[in-house]
Amino acid sequence: MIPRGSIFAVTLLLAGVLPAAADVTYSERVKREIPMLIGGTFILQNTAGDIDIVGTDEPKVIFIAEKVVRGEDKDAVEEGKLQTQIAIGGNARMPIVRTLVPNFRPGWASAMNYSVRVPRTAQIKVTSLFAGHIRIAGIRGNLNIKSNTGVVTLDGVTGPAFVESSNGNVVFNGPGQGLSDAQLTSVNGNVEVRVPRDARFQWVAQVVGGDARTTFRVKPSLINNRYVVNVNGSGGPTIVTQSFSGDVALLQNGAQVAAAHSIRTAVPAGGPATLVRRNFETSIVQGLLRFETQLGDITIGAVHGSAEITTGAGEVQLGTVFGPCQVISGGGPLSLGQILGALMARTEAGDVIVESARQGGTITTGGGIIRLISTGGPTRLQSGGGDIVVRQADGPISSETQSGDITITINPASKTEKVTAKTAKGNVLLYVGPAFAADVDATVITSEPDVHKILSDFTGLSFRREQVGGKTKIRATGKVNGGGGRLELYAEDGGIQISTRSGSAAAASIQP
Amino acid sequence: MVDCNAMREAMPLLLTESLDHSRRELTHEHIESCAACNAEWAAYKETWGLLGALPEVQVPARVRDRVLAEFGVTAPSLRSGQAAVVPFRRAAKWLAQAAAVVVLVGGSYYAGHRTRPVLPETEAKIQSVQPFSIAETRVLPANAVSPTIEGRPNIDNVLFTDADASDNKIGLSFDVTSRMTVTGSPTDRSMVRLLSYVLENENSNVTPSRSRAIEWVRQTYSEPQNADPEIASAMAKVLRSDSHEGVRIRAAESLKTLPNSGSTETRQALIDALKSDPNPAVRIKAVEALANIARTGGSLNDVALDTLRAKASQNDENMYVRVKAAEALSNIRQQ
């Protein structure tokens, strides 16, 4: 019942998880029969090992389980034998077979290979962490397969099928007749569908890093980044094939993948480009650096010129840039060193850390923390949600976050500076020198006025408090040290603190 | 012990009825409940009574005259020839009692301060002055504080301190009924419990901000020798429930780097954050934390794997999150 190559495959599967010295192997087989209603649901949960399920006309489940244990020595194998068990539960309507293995397996590894016969009308639910393969054949009921590794093969299944694999390939060999809906997904593997030449159905293909190919003559449409294809006319079931890193293919029975053509080019407006990962790493670039990729990480030590870097998604790490610097990422953290020219850094998601923006610039993130160690020019910082920290500013600062604290330290030697800091949820902390002169306009809007306050080391601010839409609005205005650049500070559901001592919470005056 | 010292310092004042009403009541209550202080108080009273029972003694005339002359006072009797009577008994008694009070107060103060627990100077250092914190700060070692926090007290104006980064001692100042500073090792159970309590309580007013406090805790407890699952659990709660996105980002970042962050609770918090946190940076850190767990051989359950697969396939998710989800799945290894 169990294929001959099974033990060899399992030995290979287990070989990777044990030290080279592990050379004691043990295997044993058990056979069980469980009564099952023909319309029932069979559930199999396995940790490691192959699974073969075949539909029959008998109203029962018959399974042969082969336990394979490999260990460093006899004792380890003995422990593995004891710790690897099969649990049978449920009832005739829903029989459940589970492999029990502890997470901690010192010196041994085990697998359980199942060969199962179930009523062909049964619904099947299989979950497996590490499988060599999972094969389901001749089932008419619903299928739900989740697997982490190994090839999942569906042979002649006529019921609706839902397959999700993390890293393994998914192969769907359609029946001659009675094709049903299917959703076949592999994150890092390929998905392959084989059907008769005359099968009529709708094919939906979605790929990111791979390609979508077929041997059928089709006219695909592009809807929400998915290729939608009517095969042999409209109507019929829908087969959805998805892969993030791999390819998907729709093949006529007997055809090879190599004979299939890409459907990207068949889309009138051109399909979405395949995201090809292209990393870039170098220590020094002389002159202008212009690099663009749809997907990839960029790591550069120094650019002796200007830099223009764009990635659809990826992490960017730059050392020193001697000229202007523009970094755009569709998502991923940015870590930038000394930027001597004007800076423009933007990511759709992720933190941004900049060591130095000598001439200032613009730094934005769709969500994430912005940390700017020092800036020497006008700087604008914006976060869709996350803290903004400027350690030392020698120029005007404009900062805004949807949710997060804003902490800005003005160079203590600076006599005045224009600063705008707005947070829709959080605190604003501003540290300046004792001689700092400014026209202060600070506003707190809060539902907890006893907690969220305006604190200032400077005296002479006048405070006003009023109720606005069920919240308390506290506003402090006035000139400090005779007046100077405008300090516009705004915090909702948070407090404002203007301190002359870096990092301190000292306050000489608070609002009434 | 600290209470007894304070009470003994108050006894001379109680004796002379110089305490205000509340302190008088407090001192009496303590004396009634503390055998040692009761004995001390009895001795005070006995001394006081003995002083009051001193016999009346007439001052010799020449002594009286010399003393009065030194004060520049001429005895009336010297001018008028009338016999002058100085009520020495009363004055002498009060002078003696006053002298005794001085001795007792001084002695008590000295004794009290000699017996007060000696704390390292760095631990007692107040990093910054809190606004309106006029109460004296009480400094307690963490191992003297019960690890059980009862009744969910309102802890406010929280300040995390680390006076000397090299001594592996930290401090936490806060207001409860008065200003308190608890100092000790990061691994002290009371310190861990207290930090967890503060982290989980979004309403704690933390100086300078909760984000900074979480960063501070992350740095402290990322050290392998300080690793504590309760801190990771507290971070998980912050990640789940804090309304402040900046704080949640820091909490997710913490779970990425903290040892002991692979528990069921923290893993579930990361999964939930990856599934539904509106902030993409939180989702990025959550997926990176899950990837870390996978890479380091930690087990991810079916829910985690389902979530990662769903994220990698989710069309409207940020591409970087999808890439990281796919990478996390590819890193899962059989143990």
Coordinates of C-alpha atoms in Angstrom, one line a residue, chain A residues 13-14 17 48 103 105 110 129-130 146-148 164-167 185 187-188 206 208 224 226 244 275 277 295 313-315 330-333 348-351 367-369 371 384-387 403-405 407 425-426 429 451 505 510, chain B residues 128-132 156 202-203 205 207-212 215 243-247 249-250 253 279-281 284-285 288 299-300 302 305-306 308-310 312-313 315 318-320 322-327 329-330 332-335:
Chain A
L13 CA 13.2 14.1 5.0
L14 CA 14.5 13.3 8.4
V17 CA 17.0 17.5 10.9
A48 CA 5.9 14.9 9.0
N103 CA 8.0 19.8 19.8
R105 CA 12.9 16.0 20.2
S110 CA 10.2 10.9 13.3
L129 CA 3.7 20.5 8.3
F130 CA 6.5 18.6 6.5
K146 CA -2.8 22.7 3.8
S147 CA 0.8 21.9 3.7
N148 CA 4.1 23.5 4.3
E164 CA -2.6 25.9 0.2
S165 CA 1.1 25.2 0.2
S166 CA 3.9 27.3 1.6
N167 CA 6.8 25.9 -0.2
T185 CA -2.1 28.3 -4.0
V187 CA 3.5 30.8 -1.9
N188 CA 7.0 29.7 -2.9
Q206 CA -2.2 35.4 -10.1
V208 CA 4.0 38.1 -8.4
N224 CA -7.4 43.5 -10.1
R226 CA -5.3 38.8 -11.9
F244 CA 3.9 34.5 -5.0
L275 CA 8.6 41.2 -9.8
R277 CA 14.2 40.3 -7.2
L295 CA 11.9 44.1 -5.7
A313 CA 9.8 46.7 -2.1
G314 CA 13.0 46.2 -0.2
E315 CA 15.4 47.5 2.4
G330 CA 7.4 50.8 -2.1
G331 CA 7.9 49.3 1.3
G332 CA 10.8 48.5 3.6
P333 CA 13.0 50.2 6.1
E348 CA 5.4 53.3 1.9
A349 CA 6.0 51.3 5.0
G350 CA 8.8 50.9 7.4
D351 CA 11.2 52.9 9.6
G367 CA 3.9 54.0 8.6
G368 CA 7.0 53.7 10.8
I369 CA 9.4 55.5 13.0
R371 CA 14.7 58.9 13.4
G384 CA 1.5 57.8 8.6
G385 CA 1.9 56.4 12.1
G386 CA 4.9 56.2 14.2
D387 CA 7.2 58.3 16.3
S403 CA -0.1 58.5 15.7
G404 CA 3.1 58.8 17.6
D405 CA 5.3 61.0 19.7
T407 CA 10.7 64.5 19.9
K425 CA -2.2 61.0 18.8
G426 CA 0.7 61.4 21.0
L429 CA 8.6 67.0 23.2
V451 CA -2.9 63.9 32.2
A505 CA 10.9 66.6 32.4
I510 CA 2.1 74.6 33.4
Chain B
S128 CA 14.8 64.7 37.1
V129 CA 12.4 66.6 39.1
Q130 CA 8.7 65.9 38.4
P131 CA 6.4 68.7 38.1
F132 CA 4.4 69.2 41.3
D156 CA 1.4 57.7 37.5
E202 CA -1.7 52.6 28.9
N203 CA -3.0 55.2 31.2
N205 CA 1.7 58.8 32.5
T207 CA 8.1 60.4 31.3
P208 CA 9.1 61.3 28.8
S209 CA 6.9 58.9 26.8
R210 CA 5.7 55.3 26.6
S211 CA 7.5 54.8 23.3
R212 CA 10.8 55.7 25.0
E215 CA 12.6 51.1 24.0
S243 CA -4.0 52.7 20.8
H244 CA -0.8 54.6 20.1
E245 CA 0.8 53.4 16.9
G246 CA 4.3 54.5 17.8
V247 CA 4.0 52.4 20.9
I249 CA 5.6 49.7 16.6
R250 CA 8.1 49.7 19.5
E253 CA 10.1 45.7 17.5
N279 CA -0.1 50.4 10.6
P280 CA 2.2 48.8 8.0
A281 CA 5.3 49.2 10.1
I284 CA 6.4 44.5 9.0
K285 CA 7.8 44.1 12.5
E288 CA 9.9 39.9 10.8
S299 CA 7.6 26.4 16.2
L300 CA 4.8 28.2 14.3
D302 CA -1.2 26.3 12.0
L305 CA 1.3 29.5 8.9
D306 CA -2.2 30.2 7.6
L308 CA 1.7 34.0 6.7
R309 CA 0.3 32.3 3.6
A310 CA -2.7 34.6 3.5
A312 CA 1.9 36.5 1.1
S313 CA -1.1 36.1 -1.2
N315 CA -3.2 41.5 -3.2
N318 CA 2.2 46.1 1.1
M319 CA 4.6 44.3 -1.1
Y320 CA 7.4 44.3 1.5
R322 CA 4.2 40.0 1.4
V323 CA 7.8 39.4 0.6
K324 CA 8.7 39.0 4.3
A325 CA 5.7 36.6 4.8
A326 CA 7.0 34.5 1.9
E327 CA 10.5 34.6 3.3
L329 CA 7.5 30.5 5.2
S330 CA 10.6 29.5 3.2
I332 CA 10.4 27.2 8.3
R333 CA 12.4 24.1 9.0
Q334 CA 11.6 20.8 10.5
Q335 CA 13.1 20.6 14.0

